[in-house]
């Protein structure tokens, strides 16, 4: 059974700072997804990481995947207030009918 | 729009009543999922439809929950005899090869 854990669960940071959100998963997962959720809104797809060593970047966010360590990271560079949201990672569970297993989410607050 | 749509956006019901939640996936997506998100919590998988295969119902929390997908497109999630612990946002998603696309959700409040 695939289990996904994120940390930290809550992150408060100042604008301009850098930080990393970690996503550990328990068994082999073919794909790793990152989503953003604003309060009262649905999930917005950010990145899909398909292979070991994959790195994707968009704006101030960069996601990477290390399948050997079963670890994905979401790195925030020079945070801005607009990045405040909850970020979820999710692993694809091939043994459970292509089901996504989500981490608990990281609530990010960037103070202006 | 070309995204996943859900209706209603908000539903308030009394304990013991039945509710139906609707999901229109993205056209052409064969996989459809229902999740729920309780206040301040992560996402909980409920049920998964893939094409004409039997649905994966392993996430349904009780036999009060059921879902159908007609014609391989629209899906309805039914909750019978609602309880207060059923209050949550119910999210539907459909996917292509690369990513899942989520609908805006239905916020269910059981009084």
Coordinates of C-alpha atoms in Angstrom, one line a residue:
Chain A
X1 CA 0.0 0.0 0.0
X2 CA 1.4 3.3 -1.0
X3 CA 1.7 5.9 1.7
X4 CA 2.6 9.5 1.1
X5 CA 3.9 11.9 3.8
X6 CA 4.6 15.6 3.5
X7 CA 6.5 17.9 5.7
X8 CA 6.2 20.4 7.0
X9 CA 2.4 20.5 7.4
X10 CA 2.5 24.2 8.0
X11 CA 5.0 26.7 6.8
X12 CA 5.1 30.4 7.5
X13 CA 7.8 32.4 5.7
X14 CA 8.7 35.9 4.8
X15 CA 8.7 37.2 1.2
X16 CA 12.0 36.8 -0.5
X17 CA 13.0 33.6 1.4
X18 CA 13.6 30.2 0.0
X19 CA 12.2 26.9 1.4
X20 CA 11.6 23.3 0.5
X21 CA 8.6 21.1 1.0
X22 CA 9.4 17.4 1.2
X23 CA 7.3 14.5 0.1
X24 CA 8.2 10.9 1.0
X25 CA 6.4 7.9 -0.3
X26 CA 6.6 4.3 0.9
X27 CA 6.6 2.1 -2.2
X28 CA 7.4 2.4 -5.8
X29 CA 5.3 5.0 -7.5
X30 CA 5.5 5.6 -11.3
X31 CA 4.5 9.3 -11.1
X32 CA 4.6 12.0 -8.6
X33 CA 2.2 14.9 -8.8
X34 CA 2.2 18.3 -7.1
X35 CA -1.0 20.3 -6.7
X36 CA -1.9 23.7 -5.3
X37 CA -5.1 24.5 -3.5
X38 CA -6.3 27.9 -2.6
X39 CA -8.8 28.3 0.2
X40 CA -12.3 27.3 -1.0
X41 CA -11.0 26.3 -4.4
X42 CA -10.3 23.0 -6.1
X43 CA -6.9 21.5 -6.9
X44 CA -4.7 23.0 -9.5
X45 CA -2.1 20.8 -11.2
X46 CA 1.4 22.1 -10.9
X47 CA 3.8 19.4 -11.9
X48 CA 3.9 15.8 -13.0
X49 CA 7.2 14.0 -12.4
X50 CA 7.7 10.9 -14.4
X51 CA 11.1 9.6 -13.9
X52 CA 14.1 9.5 -11.6
X53 CA 16.0 12.7 -11.6
X54 CA 13.1 14.6 -13.2
X55 CA 13.2 18.4 -12.5
X56 CA 10.5 20.8 -13.5
X57 CA 10.3 24.5 -12.9
X58 CA 7.7 27.1 -13.3
X59 CA 8.2 30.6 -12.0
X60 CA 9.4 30.4 -8.4
X61 CA 8.5 26.8 -7.9
X62 CA 10.8 23.8 -8.8
X63 CA 9.9 20.2 -8.3
X64 CA 12.2 17.2 -8.4
X65 CA 11.9 13.5 -8.0
X66 CA 14.4 10.9 -6.6
X67 CA 12.8 7.5 -7.1
X68 CA 15.6 5.7 -5.3
X69 CA 15.1 7.8 -2.2
X70 CA 11.3 7.8 -2.7
X71 CA 11.4 11.5 -2.3
X72 CA 10.1 14.5 -4.1
X73 CA 10.7 18.1 -3.2
X74 CA 9.0 21.3 -4.1
X75 CA 11.4 24.2 -3.7
X76 CA 10.2 27.8 -3.4
X77 CA 12.6 30.5 -4.4
X78 CA 12.2 34.1 -3.3
X79 CA 8.7 33.5 -2.0
X80 CA 6.0 36.0 -2.8
X81 CA 2.6 36.5 -1.0
X82 CA 0.8 35.1 -4.1
X83 CA 2.3 31.7 -3.4
X84 CA 0.3 31.3 -0.2
X85 CA -1.8 28.2 -0.6
X86 CA -1.9 24.5 0.4
X87 CA 0.4 22.3 -1.6
X88 CA -0.3 18.6 -2.0
X89 CA 1.9 15.9 -3.4
X90 CA 0.4 12.6 -4.6
X91 CA 1.9 9.4 -5.8
X92 CA 0.4 7.1 -8.4
X93 CA -0.5 3.7 -7.1
X94 CA -0.2 1.3 -10.0
X95 CA -1.3 -1.6 -7.9
X96 CA -4.6 0.0 -7.0
X97 CA -6.1 0.8 -10.3
X98 CA -4.2 3.9 -11.1
X99 CA -5.3 5.6 -7.9
X100 CA -3.6 8.7 -6.5
X101 CA -2.6 8.7 -2.9
X102 CA -2.2 12.1 -1.4
X103 CA 0.0 13.5 1.2
X104 CA -1.5 15.5 4.0
X105 CA -0.7 18.8 2.4
X106 CA 1.5 21.7 3.4
X107 CA -0.2 25.0 4.2
X108 CA 2.1 27.8 3.1
X109 CA 1.7 31.3 4.3
X110 CA 4.0 33.9 2.9
X111 CA 4.0 37.1 4.9
X112 CA 4.2 40.3 2.8
Chain B
X1 CA -15.2 25.5 -20.7
X2 CA -13.2 22.3 -21.2
X3 CA -12.7 21.5 -17.5
X4 CA -14.3 19.1 -15.1
X5 CA -17.6 20.5 -13.8
X6 CA -19.5 19.6 -10.7
X7 CA -23.0 20.5 -9.4
X8 CA -24.3 21.7 -7.2
X9 CA -21.4 23.9 -5.9
X10 CA -23.0 23.9 -2.4
X11 CA -25.5 21.6 -0.8
X12 CA -27.0 22.0 2.6
X13 CA -29.2 19.1 3.8
X14 CA -30.7 17.7 6.9
X15 CA -29.4 14.7 8.6
X16 CA -31.0 11.6 7.3
X17 CA -31.8 12.9 3.8
X18 CA -30.3 11.5 0.6
X19 CA -28.1 13.7 -1.7
X20 CA -26.9 13.3 -5.2
X21 CA -23.7 15.0 -6.4
X22 CA -23.0 15.3 -10.1
X23 CA -19.7 15.3 -12.1
X24 CA -19.1 16.0 -15.8
X25 CA -15.6 15.0 -16.6
X26 CA -13.5 16.3 -19.4
X27 CA -14.6 14.9 -22.7
X28 CA -12.6 12.0 -23.8
X29 CA -11.2 11.2 -20.4
X30 CA -11.9 7.6 -19.6
X31 CA -11.0 7.6 -15.9
X32 CA -13.1 9.4 -13.3
X33 CA -12.5 9.7 -9.6
X34 CA -14.3 10.9 -6.6
X35 CA -12.5 12.2 -3.5
X36 CA -13.6 14.0 -0.4
X37 CA -11.9 16.6 1.6
X38 CA -13.0 17.3 5.2
X39 CA -12.2 20.6 6.7
X40 CA -8.5 21.1 7.1
X41 CA -7.8 17.6 6.0
X42 CA -6.1 16.0 2.9
X43 CA -7.9 14.2 0.2
X44 CA -9.6 10.9 0.8
X45 CA -10.1 8.6 -2.2
X46 CA -13.7 7.3 -2.6
X47 CA -14.2 5.6 -5.9
X48 CA -12.6 5.2 -9.3
X49 CA -14.1 4.4 -12.7
X50 CA -12.0 3.4 -15.7
X51 CA -13.8 2.9 -19.0
X52 CA -16.2 -0.1 -18.9
X53 CA -14.4 -1.9 -16.1
X54 CA -16.0 -2.5 -12.8
X55 CA -15.4 0.5 -10.5
X56 CA -12.9 0.4 -7.7
X57 CA -15.1 1.1 -4.7
X58 CA -12.5 0.4 -2.0
X59 CA -12.5 4.0 -0.7
X60 CA -16.2 4.3 0.0
X61 CA -16.6 4.8 3.8
X62 CA -19.9 2.9 4.2
X63 CA -22.7 1.3 2.2
X64 CA -24.6 4.6 2.4
X65 CA -22.3 5.8 -0.4
X66 CA -22.7 4.7 -4.0
X67 CA -21.7 6.1 -7.4
X68 CA -22.7 5.5 -11.0
X69 CA -21.2 6.5 -14.2
X70 CA -23.6 6.5 -17.1
X71 CA -22.4 6.1 -20.7
X72 CA -18.8 6.4 -19.6
X73 CA -19.2 10.1 -19.0
X74 CA -21.3 11.8 -16.3
X75 CA -21.0 10.4 -12.8
X76 CA -23.4 10.7 -9.8
X77 CA -22.3 10.2 -6.2
X78 CA -25.2 9.4 -4.0
X79 CA -25.1 9.5 -0.2
X80 CA -28.1 8.0 1.5
X81 CA -29.3 8.9 5.0
X82 CA -26.7 11.6 5.4
X83 CA -24.8 12.0 8.7
X84 CA -23.1 15.1 10.0
X85 CA -19.7 13.4 9.5
X86 CA -20.5 13.3 5.8
X87 CA -20.0 17.1 5.7
X88 CA -17.0 17.8 3.4
X89 CA -16.1 19.0 0.0
X90 CA -16.6 16.3 -2.6
X91 CA -14.1 16.5 -5.5
X92 CA -14.4 14.8 -8.9
X93 CA -11.4 14.4 -11.2
X94 CA -10.7 12.9 -14.6
X95 CA -7.4 12.3 -16.2
X96 CA -5.4 11.9 -19.3
X97 CA -2.0 10.3 -19.4
X98 CA -0.1 13.1 -17.8
X99 CA -2.3 14.7 -15.2
X100 CA -5.5 14.6 -13.2
X101 CA -7.8 17.5 -13.6
X102 CA -10.1 18.3 -10.7
X103 CA -13.5 19.9 -10.6
X104 CA -14.4 22.8 -8.3
X105 CA -16.0 20.5 -5.8
X106 CA -19.4 20.3 -4.1
X107 CA -19.4 21.6 -0.5
X108 CA -21.8 19.4 1.4
X109 CA -23.1 20.5 4.8
X110 CA -25.3 18.1 6.8
X111 CA -27.1 19.9 9.6

